[in-house]
């Protein structure tokens, strides 16, 4: 046998793809976790259909999971995959355009039959030629039949046997990229602890795939991607939804309050509800409501009762919560609303990412109804912005709306777990002096009222959706309403003293300033770094604080010849900036395909602007 050829790489992107029943999400997640444990920096992109069970073998039913990992900082899952693992012809068709030129395609040759080719709407029996993949390195592996052969003595039915074929593919890829199997074996043993035959069969097939890789060394090299040089500490691989849940848990501990979450399950936000429902040991109370309105109103009730109150949702759910958000604004109660954005309108693209809820977050309520709006940038910093959202809500007695998105919520990256001592304090504005208490008497600096809840003797007061005067009495006086409306807006604007100055990546002045917000950060920073390596005078200003904007925003913008705003919508942040700072001209690059940006398309948009 020849010695294995080992190729050392700085970074590599792998895409696992197959039918939505082929276990590609689990396969990608296990490979990513094993990779993170080895010390590589990673970024992942789960991509799956919205139907619970799309038609088998069709392009619409393809489920994919892309992970990029390397020995340097990784900010995106990669524009194009170096390696595609395709479990059927539809996976090839769906992912051909996401392949890096000259890449490797490993495919289950058993699945490339006439029936499956027809399901994927191929016109010939050569799907690779039809997809212009002739110049790619293709490795046929009879994954299904090898899985059946490996499990022939386990007494399993055919359906149960084929459920394990994803483990064969995972073992093969682990061999190619020198990933140990220990973590994956441990996961299988824990997950299926009550089903020994499932554990044994999956571990057997996992090793079969690994050994097959060792035996096919003449067909493909083995790849070595060394660990990244990252800050020392305790790390875990975390996705944005779990990071959000943990940020809220940390805020509850720092504030000394119990955490209440009232939510209705909705893709892709449900994992936050699921993660917090498991933390009864930390005093968390979760309520799975019958609808979105019940979810948020239960949270408002919990806030009135003195809890750190949260509600989570996505797109359409935020619309349903809008009236109750207005109630929280009028009652001036602390509330965190997390919106994991998805493709819209209506049901839209439930499993795809988008940034098109910004205007709804800013203005989508009746009356003048201002709330603080934050946006997280990466899966791991969902932790920090969930924590910061809670801090602002509790210290300023205001609803805070945190925007994440499907790309962040489902995507993952290594995260250094902070110590609680590293996090800032949170001091809720709990009323202390019953003698001087008035429900809407305000702090002269930040305009926040005091927080009194049931059971506090001497602090009884009216609350609800009707306008009040300073003492808390219902008031229909026109001048009082004018005054309070202006105060509620000014109270949100004064949160700017909790907002750090906007920083630029790159020079403080130059030819082009790339402006973006929220979950596009990884692609934006990668784009700007590549452009700067090419000698382009380009910098990035990425926003996490939307309302209020950082106080130095206009000063940063004024130092660049051109500004281009890039976002996954038709220009909502650009319109907001034109409203707030009309003295600048804003160019736009927009994408609404349910997919994240690619670095290549962003670079092309900046090239065009530089040429013009």
Coordinates of C-alpha atoms in Angstrom, one line a residue:
X1 CA 0.0 0.0 0.0
X2 CA 1.2 3.5 -0.8
X3 CA 2.0 5.9 2.0
X4 CA -0.9 8.4 2.4
X5 CA -0.3 11.8 0.8
X6 CA -0.8 14.5 3.4
X7 CA -1.7 18.0 2.3
X8 CA -1.4 20.8 4.9
X9 CA -4.1 23.6 4.6
X10 CA -4.6 26.9 6.3
X11 CA -8.4 26.6 6.0
X12 CA -10.9 24.3 4.3
X13 CA -14.7 24.3 3.8
X14 CA -16.7 21.1 3.7
X15 CA -20.4 20.8 2.7
X16 CA -22.5 17.8 3.9
X17 CA -25.6 17.5 1.7
X18 CA -28.3 15.0 1.1
X19 CA -32.0 14.3 1.5
X20 CA -33.6 16.0 4.6
X21 CA -33.9 12.5 6.1
X22 CA -30.2 11.7 5.7
X23 CA -29.0 13.2 8.9
X24 CA -26.8 15.9 7.4
X25 CA -27.4 18.4 10.2
X26 CA -26.3 15.9 12.8
X27 CA -23.3 14.8 10.7
X28 CA -22.2 18.4 10.2
X29 CA -22.7 19.3 13.8
X30 CA -20.6 16.3 15.1
X31 CA -17.8 17.0 12.6
X32 CA -17.8 20.7 13.7
X33 CA -17.8 19.9 17.4
X34 CA -14.9 17.4 16.9
X35 CA -13.0 20.0 14.9
X36 CA -13.5 22.7 17.5
X37 CA -12.3 20.4 20.2
X38 CA -9.1 20.0 18.3
X39 CA -8.5 23.7 18.5
X40 CA -9.4 24.9 15.0
X41 CA -11.4 28.0 14.6
X42 CA -14.7 27.3 12.8
X43 CA -17.8 28.8 11.4
X44 CA -20.9 26.8 10.3
X45 CA -23.9 27.3 8.1
X46 CA -26.8 24.8 8.5
X47 CA -29.1 25.1 5.4
X48 CA -32.2 23.0 5.3
X49 CA -35.7 23.0 3.7
X50 CA -38.7 24.5 5.5
X51 CA -41.0 21.5 5.0
X52 CA -40.8 19.0 7.8
X53 CA -40.4 16.2 5.1
X54 CA -39.9 17.6 1.6
X55 CA -40.4 15.2 -1.3
X56 CA -37.6 12.6 -1.0
X57 CA -34.8 12.9 -3.6
X58 CA -35.9 16.3 -5.0
X59 CA -33.8 19.4 -5.1
X60 CA -36.3 21.2 -2.9
X61 CA -35.8 18.5 -0.2
X62 CA -32.0 18.9 0.0
X63 CA -30.6 19.6 3.4
X64 CA -27.0 20.9 3.7
X65 CA -24.5 21.8 6.4
X66 CA -21.3 23.8 5.6
X67 CA -18.4 24.2 7.9
X68 CA -15.2 26.1 7.4
X69 CA -12.3 25.5 9.8
X70 CA -8.7 26.6 9.9
X71 CA -5.5 27.4 11.8
X72 CA -6.3 31.2 11.5
X73 CA -9.3 33.3 12.4
X74 CA -12.4 32.0 10.6
X75 CA -15.2 34.5 10.2
X76 CA -17.5 32.8 7.6
X77 CA -18.5 29.3 6.6
X78 CA -16.8 29.9 3.3
X79 CA -18.2 31.2 0.0
X80 CA -17.4 27.8 -1.7
X81 CA -16.8 24.3 -0.5
X82 CA -13.5 22.5 -1.1
X83 CA -15.2 19.2 -0.4
X84 CA -18.8 18.2 -1.0
X85 CA -20.3 15.0 0.4
X86 CA -23.4 14.3 -1.7
X87 CA -25.8 11.5 -0.6
X88 CA -27.9 11.7 -3.8
X89 CA -28.1 13.4 -7.2
X90 CA -30.3 16.2 -5.9
X91 CA -27.5 17.2 -3.5
X92 CA -25.1 17.6 -6.5
X93 CA -27.6 19.7 -8.4
X94 CA -28.4 21.9 -5.4
X95 CA -24.8 22.5 -4.5
X96 CA -22.9 22.7 -7.8
X97 CA -22.8 26.5 -7.6
X98 CA -21.4 26.4 -4.1
X99 CA -18.3 24.4 -5.1
X100 CA -14.8 25.7 -5.2
X101 CA -13.2 25.2 -8.7
X102 CA -11.2 21.9 -8.7
X103 CA -12.8 20.8 -5.5
X104 CA -13.6 17.2 -4.4
X105 CA -17.0 15.5 -4.6
X106 CA -17.5 12.3 -2.6
X107 CA -20.8 10.8 -3.5
X108 CA -22.9 7.7 -2.6
X109 CA -22.7 5.9 -5.9
X110 CA -25.6 3.6 -4.8
X111 CA -28.0 6.5 -4.9
X112 CA -27.0 7.7 -8.4
X113 CA -29.6 5.5 -10.2
X114 CA -32.2 6.3 -12.8
X115 CA -35.0 6.8 -10.3
X116 CA -33.1 9.4 -8.3
X117 CA -31.7 11.1 -11.3
X118 CA -35.2 11.6 -12.5
X119 CA -36.4 12.9 -9.1
X120 CA -33.6 15.5 -9.3
X121 CA -34.8 16.5 -12.9
X122 CA -31.5 15.5 -14.6
X123 CA -31.9 15.0 -18.3
X124 CA -29.0 12.6 -18.8
X125 CA -27.3 9.9 -16.8
X126 CA -24.3 12.1 -16.2
X127 CA -25.3 14.7 -13.5
X128 CA -21.7 16.0 -13.2
X129 CA -21.5 17.0 -16.8
X130 CA -24.9 18.6 -16.6
X131 CA -23.8 20.7 -13.7
X132 CA -20.4 21.6 -15.3
X133 CA -18.5 19.7 -12.8
X134 CA -16.2 17.8 -15.2
X135 CA -13.0 19.4 -13.8
X136 CA -13.7 18.4 -10.2
X137 CA -12.2 15.4 -8.4
X138 CA -15.0 12.9 -8.0
X139 CA -14.9 9.9 -5.6
X140 CA -17.7 7.4 -5.9
X141 CA -18.2 5.5 -2.7
X142 CA -21.0 2.8 -2.4
X143 CA -22.0 4.2 1.0
X144 CA -25.5 2.6 1.2
X145 CA -24.3 -0.9 0.3
X146 CA -21.2 -0.7 2.5
X147 CA -23.5 0.4 5.4
X148 CA -25.8 -2.6 4.7
X149 CA -22.8 -5.0 4.5
X150 CA -21.4 -3.7 7.8
X151 CA -24.7 -4.1 9.6
X152 CA -25.9 -7.4 8.1
X153 CA -25.5 -9.3 11.4
X154 CA -27.3 -6.7 13.6
X155 CA -30.8 -7.9 12.9
X156 CA -32.0 -4.4 11.8
X157 CA -34.6 -3.7 9.2
X158 CA -33.5 -2.0 5.9
X159 CA -34.8 1.5 7.0
X160 CA -32.9 1.4 10.3
X161 CA -29.8 0.3 8.5
X162 CA -29.9 3.1 6.0
X163 CA -30.4 5.6 8.9
X164 CA -26.8 4.9 9.8
X165 CA -25.2 5.8 6.4
X166 CA -24.5 9.3 7.5
X167 CA -22.1 7.9 10.1
X168 CA -20.2 6.1 7.3
X169 CA -19.8 9.4 5.5
X170 CA -18.8 11.1 8.7
X171 CA -16.1 8.4 9.5
X172 CA -14.7 8.8 6.0
X173 CA -14.5 12.6 6.2
X174 CA -12.9 12.3 9.7
X175 CA -10.2 10.2 8.2
X176 CA -9.6 12.6 5.3
X177 CA -9.2 15.5 7.7
X178 CA -7.5 13.8 10.6
X179 CA -10.4 14.2 13.1
X180 CA -10.4 11.8 16.0
X181 CA -13.5 9.7 16.6
X182 CA -13.5 9.8 20.4
X183 CA -15.9 12.7 20.8
X184 CA -18.4 11.4 18.2
X185 CA -18.4 7.9 19.8
X186 CA -19.1 9.5 23.2
X187 CA -22.0 11.5 21.7
X188 CA -23.5 8.4 20.2
X189 CA -23.2 6.5 23.4
X190 CA -24.9 9.3 25.4
X191 CA -27.6 10.1 22.9
X192 CA -28.7 6.4 22.5
X193 CA -27.8 5.1 25.9
X194 CA -31.2 3.3 26.2
X195 CA -30.8 1.7 22.8
X196 CA -27.6 -0.4 22.8
X197 CA -28.1 -1.8 19.3
X198 CA -28.3 1.7 17.9
X199 CA -25.1 2.7 19.7
X200 CA -23.3 -0.4 18.4
X201 CA -24.5 -0.1 14.9
X202 CA -23.6 3.6 14.5
X203 CA -20.2 3.2 16.1
X204 CA -19.5 0.2 13.8
X205 CA -20.5 2.1 10.7
X206 CA -18.5 5.2 11.8
X207 CA -15.3 3.1 12.1
X208 CA -16.2 1.4 8.8
X209 CA -16.2 4.8 7.0
X210 CA -12.9 5.7 8.7
X211 CA -11.3 2.4 7.7
X212 CA -12.6 2.8 4.2
X213 CA -10.7 6.1 4.0
X214 CA -7.5 4.4 5.1
X215 CA -8.0 1.8 2.3
X216 CA -8.7 4.4 -0.4
X217 CA -5.5 6.4 0.2
X218 CA -4.6 6.0 -3.5
X219 CA -7.7 7.9 -4.5
X220 CA -7.6 10.9 -2.2
X221 CA -5.0 12.6 0.1
X222 CA -5.4 13.1 3.8
X223 CA -5.5 16.8 4.8
X224 CA -3.9 18.4 7.9
X225 CA -5.3 21.6 9.3
X226 CA -3.4 22.7 12.4
X227 CA -5.0 24.2 15.5
X228 CA -5.6 28.0 15.5
X229 CA -3.6 30.3 17.8
X230 CA -6.4 31.6 20.0
X231 CA -6.6 33.2 23.4
X232 CA -6.3 30.7 26.3
X233 CA -9.4 29.7 28.2
X234 CA -12.2 27.2 28.3
X235 CA -14.0 27.0 25.0
X236 CA -17.1 25.3 23.7
X237 CA -18.7 25.3 20.3
X238 CA -21.9 27.3 20.5
X239 CA -24.6 28.4 18.2
X240 CA -26.3 31.8 18.4
X241 CA -29.6 30.6 19.9
X242 CA -27.8 28.8 22.8
X243 CA -25.5 31.8 23.2
X244 CA -28.6 34.1 23.5
X245 CA -30.0 31.8 26.2
X246 CA -26.8 31.8 28.1
X247 CA -26.5 35.6 27.9
X248 CA -29.9 35.9 29.5
X249 CA -29.0 33.4 32.2
X250 CA -25.9 35.4 33.0
X251 CA -27.9 38.6 33.2
X252 CA -30.4 37.1 35.6
X253 CA -27.5 36.0 37.9
X254 CA -25.8 39.4 37.7
X255 CA -29.1 41.3 38.4
X256 CA -30.1 39.0 41.2
X257 CA -33.5 38.3 39.5
X258 CA -35.3 35.2 38.4
X259 CA -35.6 34.7 34.7
X260 CA -38.9 34.2 33.0
X261 CA -39.4 33.4 29.3
X262 CA -42.8 33.5 27.8
X263 CA -42.7 32.3 24.2
X264 CA -44.5 30.5 21.4
X265 CA -42.4 28.0 19.3
X266 CA -41.4 29.4 15.9
X267 CA -38.5 28.6 13.5
X268 CA -35.7 29.5 13.9
X269 CA -36.1 30.9 17.5
X270 CA -37.4 27.8 19.2
X271 CA -34.0 26.6 20.4
X272 CA -33.8 29.5 22.9
X273 CA -37.0 28.4 24.5
X274 CA -35.8 24.8 24.5
X275 CA -32.4 25.7 26.0
X276 CA -33.9 27.8 28.8
X277 CA -36.6 25.2 29.6
X278 CA -33.8 22.9 30.6
X279 CA -32.5 25.3 33.3
X280 CA -35.0 24.9 36.1
X281 CA -31.9 24.2 38.2
X282 CA -31.0 27.9 37.8
X283 CA -34.5 29.0 38.8
X284 CA -35.6 29.7 35.2
X285 CA -39.4 29.7 34.5
X286 CA -40.4 29.0 30.9
X287 CA -44.0 29.2 29.6
X288 CA -44.8 27.7 26.2
X289 CA -47.8 29.8 25.3
X290 CA -50.7 29.0 23.0
X291 CA -49.8 31.9 20.7
X292 CA -47.4 34.8 20.3
X293 CA -49.7 37.3 22.0
X294 CA -50.0 35.1 25.1
X295 CA -46.2 34.7 25.1
X296 CA -45.4 38.4 25.3
X297 CA -48.2 39.3 27.6
X298 CA -47.1 36.6 30.1
X299 CA -43.6 38.1 29.9
X300 CA -45.1 41.6 30.6
X301 CA -46.9 40.2 33.6
X302 CA -43.7 38.6 34.9
X303 CA -41.9 41.9 34.4
X304 CA -44.6 43.7 36.5
X305 CA -44.1 41.0 39.1
X306 CA -40.3 41.7 39.3
X307 CA -38.7 39.1 37.1
X308 CA -36.2 39.6 34.3
X309 CA -38.8 39.0 31.6
X310 CA -38.0 37.8 28.0
X311 CA -40.0 36.8 25.0
X312 CA -38.5 35.2 21.8
X313 CA -39.8 35.0 18.3
X314 CA -39.1 35.3 14.6
X315 CA -40.5 37.5 11.8
X316 CA -44.3 36.9 11.7
X317 CA -44.3 36.5 15.5
X318 CA -42.8 39.9 16.0
X319 CA -45.8 41.3 14.0
X320 CA -48.2 39.6 16.4
X321 CA -46.4 40.9 19.4
X322 CA -46.5 44.5 18.3
X323 CA -49.5 45.6 20.3
X324 CA -48.1 44.2 23.5
X325 CA -44.7 45.8 22.9
X326 CA -46.6 49.1 22.8
X327 CA -48.2 48.1 26.2
X328 CA -44.7 47.6 27.6
X329 CA -43.6 51.0 26.2
X330 CA -46.6 52.7 27.8
X331 CA -46.2 50.9 31.1
X332 CA -42.4 51.5 31.0
X333 CA -41.6 48.0 32.1
X334 CA -38.3 46.3 31.5
X335 CA -38.7 43.6 28.8
X336 CA -36.3 41.8 26.4
X337 CA -37.8 40.8 23.0
X338 CA -35.5 38.6 20.9
X339 CA -36.3 38.4 17.2
X340 CA -34.4 35.7 15.2
X341 CA -35.0 37.1 11.7
X342 CA -36.0 34.8 8.8
X343 CA -37.1 35.3 5.2
X344 CA -40.5 36.9 4.8
X345 CA -43.1 38.2 4.3
X346 CA -45.7 36.1 5.9
X347 CA -44.5 32.5 6.4
X348 CA -41.9 33.3 3.7
X349 CA -38.7 31.2 4.0
X350 CA -38.9 29.9 7.6
X351 CA -35.5 28.2 7.6
X352 CA -33.6 30.8 5.6
X353 CA -31.8 34.0 6.9
X354 CA -32.7 37.6 6.2
X355 CA -32.4 41.1 7.8
X356 CA -35.7 42.4 6.7
X357 CA -37.4 43.0 10.2
X358 CA -35.4 46.2 10.9
X359 CA -38.1 48.7 10.1
X360 CA -40.6 46.6 12.0
X361 CA -38.3 46.6 15.0
X362 CA -37.9 50.4 14.8
X363 CA -41.4 51.5 13.9
X364 CA -43.8 48.5 13.8
X365 CA -46.3 49.6 16.5
X366 CA -49.2 52.0 16.7
X367 CA -48.5 55.5 18.1
X368 CA -45.1 56.8 19.0
X369 CA -43.7 53.7 20.6
X370 CA -39.9 53.8 20.9
X371 CA -37.8 50.9 22.0
X372 CA -34.1 50.3 22.2
X373 CA -32.9 48.1 19.2
X374 CA -29.7 46.1 19.3
X375 CA -28.3 43.6 16.8
X376 CA -25.8 40.7 17.4
X377 CA -23.0 40.1 14.9
X378 CA -21.7 36.5 15.4
X379 CA -23.1 33.3 16.9
X380 CA -21.0 33.7 20.1
X381 CA -21.6 37.4 20.6
X382 CA -25.3 36.7 20.8
X383 CA -24.3 36.0 24.4
X384 CA -23.0 39.5 25.0
X385 CA -25.9 41.3 23.3
X386 CA -28.5 39.3 25.1
X387 CA -26.7 40.3 28.3
X388 CA -26.5 43.9 27.3
X389 CA -30.2 44.0 26.2
X390 CA -31.1 42.8 29.7
X391 CA -28.8 45.3 31.4
X392 CA -30.3 48.2 29.4
X393 CA -33.9 47.1 30.0
X394 CA -33.4 46.7 33.8
X395 CA -31.4 49.8 34.3
X396 CA -33.5 52.1 32.1
X397 CA -37.0 50.6 32.5
X398 CA -37.5 50.2 28.8
X399 CA -38.3 47.4 26.3
X400 CA -35.2 46.3 24.3
X401 CA -35.5 44.5 21.0
X402 CA -32.6 42.2 20.1
X403 CA -32.2 41.3 16.5
X404 CA -30.4 38.1 15.6
X405 CA -31.1 36.0 12.5
X406 CA -31.3 32.4 11.2
X407 CA -27.6 32.5 10.1
X408 CA -26.5 33.4 13.6
X409 CA -29.1 31.4 15.5
X410 CA -28.3 28.1 13.7
X411 CA -24.6 28.8 12.9
X412 CA -21.9 28.0 15.4
X413 CA -18.3 29.0 16.3
X414 CA -15.9 28.4 19.2
X415 CA -16.6 30.6 22.2
X416 CA -14.4 31.3 25.2
X417 CA -16.7 30.9 28.2
X418 CA -16.3 34.1 30.3
X419 CA -16.1 34.2 34.1
X420 CA -19.0 35.9 35.8
X421 CA -16.5 38.3 37.3
X422 CA -15.6 39.5 33.8
X423 CA -19.2 40.7 33.1
X424 CA -20.4 44.1 34.2
X425 CA -22.8 44.6 37.0
X426 CA -26.6 45.0 36.5
X427 CA -28.5 47.2 38.9
X428 CA -32.3 47.0 38.4
X429 CA -34.1 50.3 39.3
X430 CA -36.1 48.8 42.1
X431 CA -38.0 51.5 44.1
X432 CA -36.7 51.9 47.7
X433 CA -38.4 54.9 49.4
X434 CA -42.1 54.4 49.7
X435 CA -42.6 57.9 51.2
X436 CA -41.4 59.6 48.0
X437 CA -42.6 57.0 45.4
X438 CA -44.6 58.2 42.4
X439 CA -45.1 55.7 39.6
X440 CA -43.8 57.9 36.8
X441 CA -41.4 60.2 38.7
X442 CA -38.2 60.1 36.7
X443 CA -34.4 60.1 37.2
X444 CA -33.3 63.6 36.0
X445 CA -30.4 62.2 34.0
X446 CA -31.7 59.1 32.2
X447 CA -35.5 59.7 32.6
X448 CA -36.1 56.1 33.9
X449 CA -38.9 55.6 36.4
X450 CA -38.6 53.4 39.4
X451 CA -39.7 49.7 39.4
X452 CA -42.2 48.6 42.1
X453 CA -44.0 45.3 42.0
X454 CA -46.7 43.5 43.9
X455 CA -45.9 42.7 47.5
X456 CA -44.0 45.9 48.1
X457 CA -46.0 47.7 50.8
X458 CA -46.5 51.4 50.1
X459 CA -45.6 51.2 46.5
X460 CA -49.1 50.4 45.1
X461 CA -49.8 52.1 41.8
X462 CA -51.9 51.9 38.6
X463 CA -50.4 50.4 35.5
X464 CA -51.7 49.6 32.0
X465 CA -52.0 50.9 28.5
X466 CA -53.8 54.2 29.2
X467 CA -51.7 57.4 29.5
X468 CA -50.8 58.4 33.0
X469 CA -49.5 61.5 34.7
X470 CA -46.5 61.6 37.1
X471 CA -48.4 60.2 40.0
X472 CA -49.7 57.3 38.0
X473 CA -53.3 58.6 37.6
X474 CA -55.0 58.0 34.2
X475 CA -54.8 61.3 32.3
X476 CA -56.3 62.4 29.0
X477 CA -54.8 65.9 29.2
X478 CA -53.4 66.8 25.8
X479 CA -50.3 68.6 27.2
X480 CA -49.5 65.7 29.4
X481 CA -49.6 63.2 26.5
X482 CA -47.4 65.5 24.4
X483 CA -44.9 65.7 27.3
X484 CA -44.9 62.0 28.0
X485 CA -44.6 61.0 24.4
X486 CA -41.5 63.2 24.1
X487 CA -40.1 61.8 27.3
X488 CA -40.5 58.2 26.2
X489 CA -38.6 59.0 23.0
X490 CA -35.9 61.0 24.8
X491 CA -35.5 58.2 27.4
X492 CA -34.5 55.8 24.6
X493 CA -32.2 58.3 23.0
X494 CA -30.4 58.8 26.3
X495 CA -29.5 55.2 26.3
X496 CA -26.7 56.4 24.0
X497 CA -24.5 56.9 27.2
X498 CA -24.5 53.1 27.5
X499 CA -23.5 52.7 23.8
X500 CA -19.7 52.5 22.9
X501 CA -18.4 54.7 20.2
X502 CA -18.5 53.3 16.6
X503 CA -15.1 51.9 15.6
X504 CA -13.8 51.3 12.1
X505 CA -11.9 48.2 10.9
X506 CA -9.2 49.8 8.9
X507 CA -8.2 53.4 8.6
X508 CA -10.3 56.2 10.1
X509 CA -10.6 57.9 6.7
X510 CA -10.4 56.7 3.1
X511 CA -12.1 56.1 -0.2
X512 CA -14.9 53.8 0.8
X513 CA -16.6 53.0 4.1
X514 CA -18.5 49.7 4.1
X515 CA -21.4 50.0 6.5
X516 CA -23.4 46.9 7.7
X517 CA -25.2 45.7 10.8
X518 CA -26.0 42.5 12.7
X519 CA -25.3 39.0 11.4
X520 CA -23.4 40.0 8.2
X521 CA -20.3 40.8 10.2
X522 CA -18.2 37.8 9.4
X523 CA -18.6 38.3 5.6
X524 CA -18.1 42.0 5.9
X525 CA -14.9 41.8 7.9
X526 CA -13.5 39.1 5.6
X527 CA -14.3 41.3 2.6
X528 CA -12.7 44.4 3.9
X529 CA -9.5 42.5 5.0
X530 CA -9.1 41.0 1.6
X531 CA -9.6 44.4 -0.1
X532 CA -7.1 46.0 2.2
X533 CA -4.6 43.3 1.4
X534 CA -5.1 44.2 -2.3
X535 CA -4.2 47.8 -1.4
X536 CA -7.7 49.2 -1.5
X537 CA -8.4 52.2 0.8
X538 CA -11.5 50.6 2.3
X539 CA -12.7 50.4 5.9
X540 CA -15.7 48.8 7.7
X541 CA -18.2 50.3 10.2
X542 CA -20.4 47.6 11.6
X543 CA -23.3 48.5 13.8
X544 CA -24.7 46.6 16.8
X545 CA -26.5 49.5 18.3
X546 CA -29.3 50.7 16.0
X547 CA -31.5 52.8 18.2
X548 CA -29.9 54.9 19.5
X549 CA -27.0 55.0 17.1
X550 CA -23.5 55.5 18.5
X551 CA -23.0 59.2 19.1
X552 CA -19.9 59.5 16.9
X553 CA -21.6 58.0 13.8
X554 CA -21.8 61.2 11.8
X555 CA -18.1 62.0 12.6
X556 CA -17.0 58.5 11.4
X557 CA -19.1 58.8 8.1
X558 CA -17.7 62.3 7.4
X559 CA -14.1 61.1 6.8
X560 CA -14.9 58.9 3.8
X561 CA -15.4 59.8 0.2
X562 CA -18.1 57.1 -0.4
X563 CA -20.4 55.0 1.8
X564 CA -21.9 51.7 0.8
X565 CA -24.5 50.0 3.0
X566 CA -24.7 46.3 2.6
X567 CA -27.6 44.3 4.1
X568 CA -29.8 41.3 3.5
X569 CA -32.9 43.3 2.6
X570 CA -33.8 46.0 0.1
X571 CA -32.2 48.8 2.0
X572 CA -33.9 49.3 5.4
X573 CA -30.8 50.4 7.3
X574 CA -29.8 52.7 4.4
X575 CA -33.2 54.3 4.6
X576 CA -32.9 54.7 8.4
X577 CA -29.5 56.3 8.0
X578 CA -30.9 58.7 5.3
X579 CA -33.6 59.7 7.8
X580 CA -31.2 60.2 10.7
X581 CA -28.2 61.6 8.8
X582 CA -29.3 63.0 5.5
X583 CA -26.1 64.9 4.9
X584 CA -24.4 61.8 3.5
X585 CA -24.9 59.9 0.3
X586 CA -25.5 56.2 0.8
X587 CA -24.8 53.6 -1.9
X588 CA -26.4 50.2 -1.4
X589 CA -25.7 46.5 -2.0
X590 CA -28.6 44.3 -1.2
X591 CA -29.4 40.6 -1.3
X592 CA -32.7 38.8 -0.5
X593 CA -32.2 35.2 -1.4
X594 CA -32.5 33.6 2.0
X595 CA -28.7 33.1 1.9
X596 CA -25.8 35.0 3.6
X597 CA -23.5 37.2 1.5
X598 CA -20.5 35.8 -0.1
X599 CA -17.1 37.6 0.2
X600 CA -16.7 37.5 -3.6
X601 CA -20.0 39.3 -4.4
X602 CA -19.3 41.9 -1.7
X603 CA -15.8 42.6 -3.2
X604 CA -17.3 43.0 -6.6
X605 CA -19.8 45.7 -5.3
X606 CA -16.9 47.6 -3.7
X607 CA -14.8 47.3 -6.9
X608 CA -17.6 48.8 -8.9
X609 CA -17.9 51.7 -6.4
X610 CA -14.2 52.4 -6.6
X611 CA -14.3 52.4 -10.4
X612 CA -17.2 54.8 -10.5

